[in-house]
């Protein structure tokens, strides 16, 4: 009955809703938003005015100090004071800038730091591209080989003397690898055959299988041999580790800890999730013990206890001790992130892997870990950011990272007592780095969500 | 039994192909490696200690420390033992982190709620406060407050002051305190008894009210007695108390209580840093509540305060407690950074000064780490209990 009625009526007269009227003029646009959200009530209006006033004076004060009244060139602090006692004295920071970046690395050798860092970045450059094959392989090669090149450039020395034979050989292999990687890239872009094809005709006489791979290895070894020859011909002035410092040292510690944290974390997390009681309890003990003490005590432990607990003839420099401590610490924190990811993987994934007949290792490496790591990217990035910030703690046990360099400016006879400007400067630096990393991680998170 | 024995691949030969035996072998290998590692470390340690002519033991704790500690809440003087130094360090650490936790949580909650404000100016201000504070290392902030703010305060003679009650200068803060003729323990007991009595009275009355719909006369009589007793207690306390006012004598202040500048710097820096982390926790917790809950509260005519108190906060608490626990634990651990500006907390007095003087690295490091582990376990145990009590009860 009702149906019938409705039908009849609709046949007679169609209901046309009036389109909604646009908002009033006072509610639209930028001014409308401000009126609507900042001054919609008396209380809110007062709040807005108060906040705006405070903000205005804050910004004015900071800008006056940092820009308008600041002194950018002077020979010492007294001159700064004479020109403008109210403003910042950036001249001191500028004259110490080199020290803040390179520590006490000899001036004429600093190009090596630049080259080394650039090399590491160039190596990782292919990772930005989304389509390039073997991206994980490139990352692994970076972790395995780059440290040898880096250490050689930063430490210097002659092949066979300060630069050990194994170290030198690995550095040559690394350089050869990088060279072939980019050569192949360029060749394939030009539409030519890659270097890996070079030996194929020669090798095909002896072997039938795995020709490509063998050829590539042959090219690699050959180039590496040339590199060894090159390295033995030139010698870099040795730079002792205690001259490393500044932002450079901060990056070395953070970079090393970040790369080591993932493998250590994966092993510990898998151990903690293991059904075998011994492995489970051991991993859990390590994770919980390290996580419940402050980093500074772990650093003290590494510096004072490592020499006691290891054979007397083993010698360590402070940096090695610190690296051990920071890696252990970062690994334990990373393990908890990764465990979170492992727990979030639905059981079906394990069952599917078992159905395919995959063993434990294959299940983890091919199915579970890639998903777990991807799911935990925001947390892992957060851990990296706090790791970068925590590296400043090494200044407490006397490593000349950027923090200690900045504090040292106040002891310089020209800039006695200048604390504020260096601290502000490195605060801004850390802010830019950490904020950039967190924004990148947000970006990454969004991108990966789109991919799914 | 039969099923399990057939489903296990018992027909496969070889020890390594059997799941059970493989598990045993793997665990045995790991255990042996761990034991070997421990043995290796301890063998080296004992050899090294022998070589250096040192012994392992905790007897050094009885020895007189002989150095001064710039500030301690419990009485200390250089003739006391290393045990006392250990406890001074612990108490100072706990006092610092407790103050940071309390104030940091309050500020953090306020900032977290401001961050959700409709007013863009307010929410952006809160946002940039959080972003700036949490992206600059804590150590830099502590040193900044110490060297840039607290050390540049005027000398004691030109102190900033609030009447004659409070003096702030480059040494620290001098505050007027109450001194009590009776011991503080009794005073606390008295106050606690008053509060508990009032709470019990209201609770009993509320249950009566829900049953009968009116207040009982017993409640009013009880309230009267409580008020009389409270007046007496107040009178007693006022008589027992005297003010200890700091006054400048010679080069230093005497009387009152003193908080060193290093405490102030560490406290301010850590509180600010912690509040940013807590603000994010609070914001995430508030945002985890379904929007429908806001709307439902609005629909049944709750005011903003009511809907916050009765609907939103109880639900947000569930999401907030676990990360908040972590945050509190972290502030106890972060208090160790105060060593950088010489605040006498545990790491500073025990891991640095005492270790340098006695050379007992192993014992001291284990004691300090043991303390932090104990605190972590305690806080996480207590908060897990609380967490269990606020979670949804599901089958």
Coordinates of C-alpha atoms in Angstrom, one line a residue, chain A residues 37-38 44 47-48 51-52 55 276-279 282 289 291-294 296-298 300-301 304-305 307-312 333 385 389 392-393 395-396 403 407 419-420 423-424 426-427 430-431 434-435, chain B residues 23 26-27 30-31 34 40-41 44-45 48 51 118-122 125 127-128 131-132 134-137 139-140 143-144 147-148 273 333 336-337 339-340 347 351-352 355 361-362 365 368-369 372-373 376:
Chain A
X37 CA 38.5 29.6 14.6
X38 CA 40.3 32.3 16.5
X44 CA 39.0 32.3 22.6
X47 CA 43.4 33.7 24.2
X48 CA 44.3 34.4 20.6
X51 CA 49.2 34.1 22.4
X52 CA 49.8 36.4 19.5
X55 CA 54.7 35.1 20.2
X276 CA 63.6 -22.8 22.5
X277 CA 63.9 -21.8 26.2
X278 CA 67.6 -21.3 26.4
X279 CA 67.7 -18.9 23.4
X282 CA 69.3 -15.4 26.9
X289 CA 69.2 -5.6 31.0
X291 CA 67.2 -1.4 28.1
X292 CA 66.8 -0.7 31.8
X293 CA 70.0 1.1 32.3
X294 CA 71.0 4.6 31.0
X296 CA 75.8 6.7 30.0
X297 CA 76.3 3.7 32.4
X298 CA 76.8 1.4 29.4
X300 CA 81.2 3.9 31.4
X301 CA 81.0 0.2 31.5
X304 CA 86.3 0.9 32.2
X305 CA 85.3 -2.7 32.1
X307 CA 90.0 -3.5 29.4
X308 CA 89.5 -5.5 32.6
X309 CA 87.4 -8.3 31.0
X310 CA 89.4 -8.8 27.8
X311 CA 93.0 -10.1 27.5
X312 CA 95.6 -7.7 28.7
X333 CA 66.2 -1.0 21.5
X385 CA 66.6 9.9 15.6
X389 CA 70.6 12.6 19.6
X392 CA 76.1 13.6 22.2
X393 CA 76.6 11.5 25.4
X395 CA 81.2 13.9 25.0
X396 CA 80.8 13.0 28.7
X403 CA 79.0 18.7 21.4
X407 CA 81.8 23.5 24.6
X419 CA 78.7 29.4 25.5
X420 CA 75.5 30.5 24.0
X423 CA 75.1 25.7 21.7
X424 CA 72.5 27.5 19.8
X426 CA 74.5 22.9 17.2
X427 CA 71.0 22.9 18.6
X430 CA 70.5 18.8 15.4
X431 CA 67.0 20.2 15.0
X434 CA 66.2 15.2 13.4
X435 CA 63.2 17.1 12.1
Chain B
X23 CA 66.4 -28.0 19.0
X26 CA 71.1 -25.8 18.9
X27 CA 70.4 -24.9 22.5
X30 CA 74.3 -21.6 22.3
X31 CA 74.4 -22.3 26.0
X34 CA 77.4 -18.2 26.3
X40 CA 86.5 -16.1 29.1
X41 CA 85.5 -12.7 30.5
X44 CA 90.5 -12.5 31.9
X45 CA 89.2 -10.3 34.7
X48 CA 94.0 -8.7 35.0
X51 CA 98.3 -8.6 37.6
X118 CA 40.6 24.4 17.4
X119 CA 42.4 27.7 17.6
X120 CA 45.2 27.3 15.0
X121 CA 47.5 29.8 16.7
X122 CA 47.4 27.8 20.0
X125 CA 52.4 27.0 19.1
X127 CA 53.1 21.8 17.9
X128 CA 56.3 23.9 17.4
X131 CA 58.9 19.8 17.6
X132 CA 61.7 22.1 18.8
X134 CA 62.2 16.9 21.1
X135 CA 64.5 17.4 18.2
X136 CA 67.3 18.9 20.2
X137 CA 69.4 16.4 22.3
X139 CA 72.3 16.9 26.9
X140 CA 72.5 20.1 24.8
X143 CA 74.1 22.4 29.3
X144 CA 72.2 25.3 27.7
X147 CA 75.7 27.7 31.2
X148 CA 73.4 30.2 29.5
X273 CA 62.1 17.6 27.3
X333 CA 67.4 7.0 33.3
X336 CA 72.0 10.4 34.7
X337 CA 72.8 13.1 32.2
X339 CA 76.4 14.3 35.6
X340 CA 77.5 16.6 32.7
X347 CA 76.5 8.3 38.2
X351 CA 80.4 6.0 39.0
X352 CA 82.8 8.9 38.6
X355 CA 85.3 4.9 41.1
X361 CA 85.2 -0.5 38.6
X362 CA 83.4 -3.9 38.5
X365 CA 79.3 -0.5 37.8
X368 CA 74.8 1.3 39.7
X369 CA 73.3 -0.8 37.0
X372 CA 68.6 1.3 37.6
X373 CA 67.4 -2.2 36.8
X376 CA 62.9 0.0 36.0

